[in-house]
mmCIF file of C-alpha atoms in Angstrom:
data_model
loop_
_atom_site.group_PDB
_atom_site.id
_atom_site.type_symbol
_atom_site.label_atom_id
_atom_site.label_comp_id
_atom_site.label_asym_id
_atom_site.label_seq_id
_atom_site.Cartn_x
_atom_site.Cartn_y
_atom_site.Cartn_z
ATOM 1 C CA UNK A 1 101.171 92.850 133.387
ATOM 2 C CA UNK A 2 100.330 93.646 136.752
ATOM 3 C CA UNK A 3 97.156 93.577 138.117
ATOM 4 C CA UNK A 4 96.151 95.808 141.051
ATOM 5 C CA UNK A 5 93.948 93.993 143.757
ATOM 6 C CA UNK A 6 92.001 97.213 143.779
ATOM 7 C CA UNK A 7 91.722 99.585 140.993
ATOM 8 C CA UNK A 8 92.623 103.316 141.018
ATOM 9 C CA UNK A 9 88.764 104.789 141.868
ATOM 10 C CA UNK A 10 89.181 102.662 144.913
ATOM 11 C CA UNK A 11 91.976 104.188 146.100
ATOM 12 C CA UNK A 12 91.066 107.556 145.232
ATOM 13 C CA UNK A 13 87.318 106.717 147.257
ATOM 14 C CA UNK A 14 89.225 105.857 149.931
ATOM 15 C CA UNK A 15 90.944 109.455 149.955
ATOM 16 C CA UNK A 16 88.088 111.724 149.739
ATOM 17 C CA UNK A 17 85.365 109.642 151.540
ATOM 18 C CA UNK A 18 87.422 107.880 154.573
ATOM 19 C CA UNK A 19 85.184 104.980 155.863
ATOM 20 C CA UNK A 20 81.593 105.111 155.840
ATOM 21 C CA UNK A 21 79.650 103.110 158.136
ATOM 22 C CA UNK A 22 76.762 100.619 157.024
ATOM 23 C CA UNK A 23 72.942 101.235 157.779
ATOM 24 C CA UNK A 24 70.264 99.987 156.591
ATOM 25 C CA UNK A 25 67.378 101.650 154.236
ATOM 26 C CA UNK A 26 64.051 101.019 152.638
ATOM 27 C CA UNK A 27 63.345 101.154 149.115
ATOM 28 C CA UNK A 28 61.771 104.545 148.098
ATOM 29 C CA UNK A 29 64.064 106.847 150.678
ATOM 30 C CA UNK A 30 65.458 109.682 148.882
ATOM 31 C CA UNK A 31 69.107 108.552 147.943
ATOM 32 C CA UNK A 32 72.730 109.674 148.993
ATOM 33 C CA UNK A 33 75.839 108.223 146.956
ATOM 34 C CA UNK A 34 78.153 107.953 149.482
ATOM 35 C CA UNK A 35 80.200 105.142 146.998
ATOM 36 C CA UNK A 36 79.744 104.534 143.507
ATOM 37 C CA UNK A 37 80.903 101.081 142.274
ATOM 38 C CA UNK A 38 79.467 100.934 138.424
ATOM 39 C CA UNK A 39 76.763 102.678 136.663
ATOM 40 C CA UNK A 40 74.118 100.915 134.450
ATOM 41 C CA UNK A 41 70.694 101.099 132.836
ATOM 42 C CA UNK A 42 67.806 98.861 133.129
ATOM 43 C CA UNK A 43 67.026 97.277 129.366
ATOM 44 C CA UNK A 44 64.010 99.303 129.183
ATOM 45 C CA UNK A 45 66.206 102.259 129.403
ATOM 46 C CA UNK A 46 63.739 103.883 132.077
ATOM 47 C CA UNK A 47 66.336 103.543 135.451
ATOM 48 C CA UNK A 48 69.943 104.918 135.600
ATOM 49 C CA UNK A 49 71.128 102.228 138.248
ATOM 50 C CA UNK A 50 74.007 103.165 140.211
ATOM 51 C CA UNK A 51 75.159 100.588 143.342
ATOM 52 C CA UNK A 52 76.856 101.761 146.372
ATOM 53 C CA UNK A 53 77.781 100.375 150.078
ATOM 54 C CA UNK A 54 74.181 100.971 150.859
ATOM 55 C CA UNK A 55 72.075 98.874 147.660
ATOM 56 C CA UNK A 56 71.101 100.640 144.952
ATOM 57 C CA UNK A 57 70.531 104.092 143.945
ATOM 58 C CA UNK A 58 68.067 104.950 141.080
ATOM 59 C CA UNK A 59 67.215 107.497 138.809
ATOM 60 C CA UNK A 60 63.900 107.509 137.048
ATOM 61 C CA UNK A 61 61.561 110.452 135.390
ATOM 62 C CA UNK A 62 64.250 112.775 136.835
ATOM 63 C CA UNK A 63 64.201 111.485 140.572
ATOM 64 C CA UNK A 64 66.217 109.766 142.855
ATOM 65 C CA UNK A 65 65.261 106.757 145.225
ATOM 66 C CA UNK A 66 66.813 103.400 146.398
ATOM 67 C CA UNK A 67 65.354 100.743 144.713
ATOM 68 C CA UNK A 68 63.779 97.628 146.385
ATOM 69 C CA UNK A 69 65.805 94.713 147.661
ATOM 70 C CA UNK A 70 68.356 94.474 150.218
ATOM 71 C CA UNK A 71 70.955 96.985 150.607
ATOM 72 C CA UNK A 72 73.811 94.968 150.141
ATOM 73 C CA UNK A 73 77.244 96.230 149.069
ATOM 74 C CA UNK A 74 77.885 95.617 145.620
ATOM 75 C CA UNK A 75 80.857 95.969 143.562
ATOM 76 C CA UNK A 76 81.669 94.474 139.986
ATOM 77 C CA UNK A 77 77.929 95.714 138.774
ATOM 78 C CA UNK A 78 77.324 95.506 135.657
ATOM 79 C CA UNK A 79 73.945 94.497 133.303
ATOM 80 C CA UNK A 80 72.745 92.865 129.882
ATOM 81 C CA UNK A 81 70.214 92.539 128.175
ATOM 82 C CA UNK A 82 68.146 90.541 130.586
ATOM 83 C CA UNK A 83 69.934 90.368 134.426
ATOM 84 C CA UNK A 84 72.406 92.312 136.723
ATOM 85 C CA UNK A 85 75.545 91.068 137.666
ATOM 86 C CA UNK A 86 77.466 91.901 140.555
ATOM 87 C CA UNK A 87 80.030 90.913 143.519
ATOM 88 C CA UNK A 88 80.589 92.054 147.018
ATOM 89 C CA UNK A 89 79.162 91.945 150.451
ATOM 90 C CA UNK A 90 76.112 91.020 152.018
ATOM 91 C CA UNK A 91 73.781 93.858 154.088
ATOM 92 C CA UNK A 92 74.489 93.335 158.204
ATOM 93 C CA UNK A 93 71.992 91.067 159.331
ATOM 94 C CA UNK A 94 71.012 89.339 156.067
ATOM 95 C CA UNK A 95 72.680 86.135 156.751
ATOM 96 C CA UNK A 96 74.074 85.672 153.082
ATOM 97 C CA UNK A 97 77.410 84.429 152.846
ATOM 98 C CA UNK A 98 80.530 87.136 152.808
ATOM 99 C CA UNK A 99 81.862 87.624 150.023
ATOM 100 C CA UNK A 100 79.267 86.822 147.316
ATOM 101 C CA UNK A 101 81.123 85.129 145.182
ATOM 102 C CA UNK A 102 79.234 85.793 141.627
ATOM 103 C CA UNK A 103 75.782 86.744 141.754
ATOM 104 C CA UNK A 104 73.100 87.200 139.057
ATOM 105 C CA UNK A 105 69.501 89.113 139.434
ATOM 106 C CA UNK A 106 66.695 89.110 136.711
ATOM 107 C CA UNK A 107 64.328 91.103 138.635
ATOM 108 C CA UNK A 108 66.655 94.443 138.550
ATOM 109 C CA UNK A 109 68.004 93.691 142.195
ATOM 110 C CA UNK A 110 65.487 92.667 144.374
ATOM 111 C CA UNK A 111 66.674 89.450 144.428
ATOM 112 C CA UNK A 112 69.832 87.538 143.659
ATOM 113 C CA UNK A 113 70.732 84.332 142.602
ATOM 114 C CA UNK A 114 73.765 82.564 143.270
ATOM 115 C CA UNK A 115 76.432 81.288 140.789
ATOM 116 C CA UNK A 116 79.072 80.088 142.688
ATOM 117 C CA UNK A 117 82.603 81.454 144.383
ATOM 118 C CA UNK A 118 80.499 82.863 147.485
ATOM 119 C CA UNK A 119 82.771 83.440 151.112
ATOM 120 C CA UNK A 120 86.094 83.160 148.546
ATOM 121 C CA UNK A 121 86.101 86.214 145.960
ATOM 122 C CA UNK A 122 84.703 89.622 146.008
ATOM 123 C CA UNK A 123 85.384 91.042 142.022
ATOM 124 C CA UNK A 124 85.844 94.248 142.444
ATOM 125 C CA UNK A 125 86.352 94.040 138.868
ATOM 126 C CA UNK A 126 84.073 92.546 136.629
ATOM 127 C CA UNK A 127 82.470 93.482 132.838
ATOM 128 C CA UNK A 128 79.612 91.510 131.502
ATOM 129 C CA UNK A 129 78.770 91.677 127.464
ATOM 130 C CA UNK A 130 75.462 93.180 126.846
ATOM 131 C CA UNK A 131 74.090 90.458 124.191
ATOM 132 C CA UNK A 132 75.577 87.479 124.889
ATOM 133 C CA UNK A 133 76.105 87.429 129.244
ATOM 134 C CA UNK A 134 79.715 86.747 128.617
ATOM 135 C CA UNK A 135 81.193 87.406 132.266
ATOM 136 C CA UNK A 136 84.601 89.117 132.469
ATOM 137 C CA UNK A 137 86.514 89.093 135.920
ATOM 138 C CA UNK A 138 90.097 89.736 137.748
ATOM 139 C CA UNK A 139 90.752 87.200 139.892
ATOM 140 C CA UNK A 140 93.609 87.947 142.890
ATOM 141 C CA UNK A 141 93.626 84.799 144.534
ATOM 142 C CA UNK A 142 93.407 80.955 143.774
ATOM 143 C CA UNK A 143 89.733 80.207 144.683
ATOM 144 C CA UNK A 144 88.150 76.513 143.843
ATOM 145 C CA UNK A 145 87.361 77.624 140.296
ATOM 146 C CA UNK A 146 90.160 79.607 139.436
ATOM 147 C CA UNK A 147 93.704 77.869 139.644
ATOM 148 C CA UNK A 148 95.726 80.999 139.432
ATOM 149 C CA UNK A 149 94.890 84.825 139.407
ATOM 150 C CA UNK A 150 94.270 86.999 136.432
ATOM 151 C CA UNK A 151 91.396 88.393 133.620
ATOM 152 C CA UNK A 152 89.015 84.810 133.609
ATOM 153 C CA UNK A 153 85.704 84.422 132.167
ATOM 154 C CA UNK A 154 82.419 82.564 131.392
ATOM 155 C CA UNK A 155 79.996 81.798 128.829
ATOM 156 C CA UNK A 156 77.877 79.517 131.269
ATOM 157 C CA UNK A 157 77.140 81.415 134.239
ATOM 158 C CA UNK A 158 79.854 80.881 136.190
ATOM 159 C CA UNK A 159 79.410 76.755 135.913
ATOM 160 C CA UNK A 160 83.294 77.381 134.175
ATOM 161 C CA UNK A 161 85.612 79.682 133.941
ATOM 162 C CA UNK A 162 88.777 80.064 131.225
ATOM 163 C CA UNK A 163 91.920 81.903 132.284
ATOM 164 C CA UNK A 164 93.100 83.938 129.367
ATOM 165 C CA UNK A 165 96.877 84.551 128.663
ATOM 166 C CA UNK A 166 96.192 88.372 128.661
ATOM 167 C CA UNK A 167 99.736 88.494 126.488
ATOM 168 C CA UNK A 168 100.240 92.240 125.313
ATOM 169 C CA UNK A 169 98.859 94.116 128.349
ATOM 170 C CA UNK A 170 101.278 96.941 129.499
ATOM 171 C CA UNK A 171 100.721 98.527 132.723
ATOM 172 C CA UNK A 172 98.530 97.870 135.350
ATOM 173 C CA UNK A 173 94.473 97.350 134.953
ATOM 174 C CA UNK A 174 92.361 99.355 135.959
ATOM 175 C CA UNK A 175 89.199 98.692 134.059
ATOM 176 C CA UNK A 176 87.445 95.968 131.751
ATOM 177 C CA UNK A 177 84.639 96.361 129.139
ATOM 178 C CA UNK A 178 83.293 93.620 127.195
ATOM 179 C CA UNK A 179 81.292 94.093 123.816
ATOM 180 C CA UNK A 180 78.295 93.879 123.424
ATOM 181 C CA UNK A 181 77.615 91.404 121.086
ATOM 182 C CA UNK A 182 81.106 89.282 120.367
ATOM 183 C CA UNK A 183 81.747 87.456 123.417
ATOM 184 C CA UNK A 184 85.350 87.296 122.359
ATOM 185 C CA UNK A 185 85.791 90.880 122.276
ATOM 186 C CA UNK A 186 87.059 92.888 125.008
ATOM 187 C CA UNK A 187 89.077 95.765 126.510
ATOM 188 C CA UNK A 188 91.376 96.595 129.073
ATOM 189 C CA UNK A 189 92.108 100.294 130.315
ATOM 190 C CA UNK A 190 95.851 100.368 132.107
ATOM 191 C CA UNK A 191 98.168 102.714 133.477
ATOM 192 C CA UNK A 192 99.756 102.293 130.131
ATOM 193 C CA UNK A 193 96.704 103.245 127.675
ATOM 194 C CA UNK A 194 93.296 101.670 126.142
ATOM 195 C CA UNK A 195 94.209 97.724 125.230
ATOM 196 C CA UNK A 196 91.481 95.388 122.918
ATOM 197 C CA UNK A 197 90.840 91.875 122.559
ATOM 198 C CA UNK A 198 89.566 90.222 119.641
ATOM 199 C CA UNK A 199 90.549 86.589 121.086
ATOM 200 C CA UNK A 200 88.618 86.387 124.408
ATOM 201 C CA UNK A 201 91.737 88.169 126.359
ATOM 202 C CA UNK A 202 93.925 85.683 124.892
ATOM 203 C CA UNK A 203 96.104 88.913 123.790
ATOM 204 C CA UNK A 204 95.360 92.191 123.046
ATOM 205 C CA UNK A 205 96.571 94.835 120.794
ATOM 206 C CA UNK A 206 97.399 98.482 122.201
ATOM 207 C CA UNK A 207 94.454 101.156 120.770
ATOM 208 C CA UNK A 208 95.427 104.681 122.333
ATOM 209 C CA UNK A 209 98.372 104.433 124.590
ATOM 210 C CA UNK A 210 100.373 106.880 126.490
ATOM 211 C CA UNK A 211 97.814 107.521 129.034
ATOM 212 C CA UNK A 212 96.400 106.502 131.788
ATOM 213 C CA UNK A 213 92.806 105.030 131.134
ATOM 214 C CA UNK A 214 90.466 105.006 134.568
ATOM 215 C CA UNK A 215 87.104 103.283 132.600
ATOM 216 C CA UNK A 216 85.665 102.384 129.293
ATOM 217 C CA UNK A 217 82.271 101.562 127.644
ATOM 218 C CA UNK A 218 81.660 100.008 124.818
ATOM 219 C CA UNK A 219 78.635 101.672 122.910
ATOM 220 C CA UNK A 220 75.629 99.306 122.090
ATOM 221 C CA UNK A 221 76.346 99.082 118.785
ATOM 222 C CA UNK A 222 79.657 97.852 118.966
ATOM 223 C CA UNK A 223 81.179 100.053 116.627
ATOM 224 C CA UNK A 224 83.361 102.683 119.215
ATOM 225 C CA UNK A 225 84.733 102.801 122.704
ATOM 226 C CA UNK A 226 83.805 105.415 125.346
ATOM 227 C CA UNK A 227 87.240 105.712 127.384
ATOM 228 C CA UNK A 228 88.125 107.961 130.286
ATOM 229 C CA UNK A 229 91.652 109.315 130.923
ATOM 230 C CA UNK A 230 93.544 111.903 133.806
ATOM 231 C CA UNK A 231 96.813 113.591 132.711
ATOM 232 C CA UNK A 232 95.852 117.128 134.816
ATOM 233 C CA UNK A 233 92.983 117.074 133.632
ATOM 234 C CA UNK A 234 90.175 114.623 132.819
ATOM 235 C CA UNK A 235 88.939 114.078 129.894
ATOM 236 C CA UNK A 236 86.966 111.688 127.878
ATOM 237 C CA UNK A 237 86.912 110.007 124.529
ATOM 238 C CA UNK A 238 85.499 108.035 122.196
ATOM 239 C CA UNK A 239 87.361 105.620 119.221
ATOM 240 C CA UNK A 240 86.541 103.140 116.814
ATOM 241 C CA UNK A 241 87.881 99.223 116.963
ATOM 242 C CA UNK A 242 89.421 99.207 113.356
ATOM 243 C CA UNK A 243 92.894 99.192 112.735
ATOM 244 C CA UNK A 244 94.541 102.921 112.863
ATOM 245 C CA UNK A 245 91.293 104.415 114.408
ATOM 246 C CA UNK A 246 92.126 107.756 116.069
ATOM 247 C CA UNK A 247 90.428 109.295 119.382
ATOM 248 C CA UNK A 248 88.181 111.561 119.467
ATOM 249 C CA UNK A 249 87.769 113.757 122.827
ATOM 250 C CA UNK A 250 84.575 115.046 123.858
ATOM 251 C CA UNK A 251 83.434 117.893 125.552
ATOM 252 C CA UNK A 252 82.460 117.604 129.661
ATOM 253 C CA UNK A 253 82.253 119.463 132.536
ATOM 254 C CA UNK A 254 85.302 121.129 134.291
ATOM 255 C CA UNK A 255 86.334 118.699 136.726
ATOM 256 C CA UNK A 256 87.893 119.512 140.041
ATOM 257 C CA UNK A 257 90.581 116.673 141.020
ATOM 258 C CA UNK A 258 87.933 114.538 139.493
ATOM 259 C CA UNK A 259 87.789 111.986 136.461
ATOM 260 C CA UNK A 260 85.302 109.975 134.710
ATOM 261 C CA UNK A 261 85.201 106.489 136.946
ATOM 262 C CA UNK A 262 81.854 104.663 134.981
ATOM 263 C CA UNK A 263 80.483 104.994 131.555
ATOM 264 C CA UNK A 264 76.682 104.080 130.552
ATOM 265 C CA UNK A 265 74.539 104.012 127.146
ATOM 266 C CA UNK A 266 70.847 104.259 127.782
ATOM 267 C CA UNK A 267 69.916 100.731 125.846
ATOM 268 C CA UNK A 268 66.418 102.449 124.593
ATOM 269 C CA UNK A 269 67.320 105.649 124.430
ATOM 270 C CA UNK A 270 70.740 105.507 122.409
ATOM 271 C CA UNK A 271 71.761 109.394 122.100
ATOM 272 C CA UNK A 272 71.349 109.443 125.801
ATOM 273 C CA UNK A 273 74.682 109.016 127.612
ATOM 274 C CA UNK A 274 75.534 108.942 131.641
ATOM 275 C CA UNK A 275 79.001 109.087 133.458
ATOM 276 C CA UNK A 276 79.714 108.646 137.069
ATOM 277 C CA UNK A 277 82.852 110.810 138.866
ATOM 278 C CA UNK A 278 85.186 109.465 141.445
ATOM 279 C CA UNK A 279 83.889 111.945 143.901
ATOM 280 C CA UNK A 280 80.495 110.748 143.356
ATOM 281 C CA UNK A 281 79.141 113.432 140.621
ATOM 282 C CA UNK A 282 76.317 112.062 137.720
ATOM 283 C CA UNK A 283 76.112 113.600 134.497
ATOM 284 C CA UNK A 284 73.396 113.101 131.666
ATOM 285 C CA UNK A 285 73.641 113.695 128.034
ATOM 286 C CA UNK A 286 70.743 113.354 125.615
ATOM 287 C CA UNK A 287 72.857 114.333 122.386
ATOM 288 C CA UNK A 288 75.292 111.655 122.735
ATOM 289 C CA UNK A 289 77.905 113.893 124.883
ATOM 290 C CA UNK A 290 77.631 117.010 123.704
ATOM 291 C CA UNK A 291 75.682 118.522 126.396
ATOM 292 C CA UNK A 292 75.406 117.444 129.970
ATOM 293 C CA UNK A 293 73.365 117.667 133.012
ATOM 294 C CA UNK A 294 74.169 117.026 136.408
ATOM 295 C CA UNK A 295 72.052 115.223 137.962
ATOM 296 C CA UNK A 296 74.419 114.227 141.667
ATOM 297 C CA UNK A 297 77.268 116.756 143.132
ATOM 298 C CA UNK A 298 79.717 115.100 145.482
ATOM 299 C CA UNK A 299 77.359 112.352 146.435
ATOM 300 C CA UNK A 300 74.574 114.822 146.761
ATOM 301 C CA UNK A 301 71.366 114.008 144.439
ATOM 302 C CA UNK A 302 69.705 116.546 142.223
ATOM 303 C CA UNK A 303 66.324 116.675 140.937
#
């Protein structure tokens, strides 16, 4: 098992974007996504949360905005039930140590808390489990918590982390999900296909293979995995964790050179669905994807 130091999107960022310089913002200014590194909802299920190189963008009663708090450059987000989670680097001129490290906000960003790792990891990969605040990471580098690199994780807040075995992966990652209510429970997407967990990343069986698989979700009930693939065309689906389960595709919008990057499940609003594109397009669906609404085009907000 191999495990990329950066996964696929950022690769394929880095191709249609180039490098985009830093500046800073205040929180109401109408918002440009000129990156996209995760998607999520607030628990009240009234913000579609999406964090870029510049803070965080925010969609709310069918506008954009940035939202208060520093506009720091996160990557790894990812929420629960009751705080954000995220990596990556501080905004110029904040003073906050580079990288973060692991970071932790209960106030939906305006401020952060520390948990440990900061000026030695940036996780540009990272999957939290909705219920429980389970952390899943990839490590690439020996840091004073983590001995070796690979998939670790924590039940405490960072205080300690486990490395798992991750015996059974094929490929290389490109993605993590963890579920929502069974901290042991969690998925890998890979070069190879769609792997799951049932013993904390210990091993993993293989649940749809012969594709490439660029992010999954698990849905809030923990019954089904939302999964994105690219074989000419992208595509995305949707499976259930039992044994022999089969895929089920569902329909989106044509896609030009484009794939599904980040997958979302409005927490009060369960039929309502939102996915994120590599070249920075947002989609809504109310009917649990089978109608969308685009609500950003190439980085470009619509209201």
């Amino acid at each position: 098992m191999r495990f990329n130091k950066y996964p696929f999107h950022v690769f394929l960022l880095a191709l249609v974007l180039g490098v985009a310089t830093t500046a800073p913002v205040r929180a109401g200014e109408p918002a440009t996504l000129m990156h996209i590194h995760g998607l999520s909802y607030s628990a009240n299920g009234k913000q579609l949360m999406i964090p870029s190189h510049h803070g965080l963008a925010v969609f709310e009663n069918g506008r954009w905005s940035k939202a208060a708090g520093s506009a720091h450059d996160y990557m790894g987000f990812s929420a629960t039930r009751d705080a954000l989670y995220s990596s990556g680097h501080p905004a110029p001129g904040s003073g906050l140590a580079n990288p973060f490290g692991l970071i932790k906000s209960r106030d939906g960003g305006k401020t952060w808390q520390k948990l440990g790792l900061e000026r030695e990891s940036d996780f540009h990969t990272l999957a939290t489990s909705y219920g429980t605040n389970a952390v899943y990471v990839v490590n690439h580098a020996p840091n004073s918590r983590m001995g070796q690199t690979g998939i670790h994780h924590t039940r405490n807040d960072g205080l300690k982390w486990t490395r798992a075995a991750a015996s059974g992966l094929g490929g290389e990652l490109n993605c993590l999900a963890a579920h929502p209510a069974d901290a042991n429970v969690v998925a890998v997407g890979t070069t190879d296909g769609l792997y799951l967990s049932r013993n904390s990343a210990e091993s993993f069986e293989l649940l749809a293979g012969g594709q490439r698989v660029l992010a999954e979700a698990f849905d809030l009930d923990g019954q089904q995995l939302w999964f994105s693939t690219y074989a000419g065309k992208a595509a995305l689906l949707r499976i259930g964790l039992k044994p022999g389960a089969r895929a089920e595709e569902l329909p989106i919008p044509a896609l030009t050179e484009d794939a599904v990057a980040y997958i979302a499940q409005n927490p009060a609003q369960r039929r309502e669905i939102a996915f994120a594109t590599f070249k920075r397009s947002v989609f809504l669906s109310k009917d649990q994807g089978r109608t969308w609404m685009q609500i950003a085009k190439d980085g470009t907000t619509l209201e």
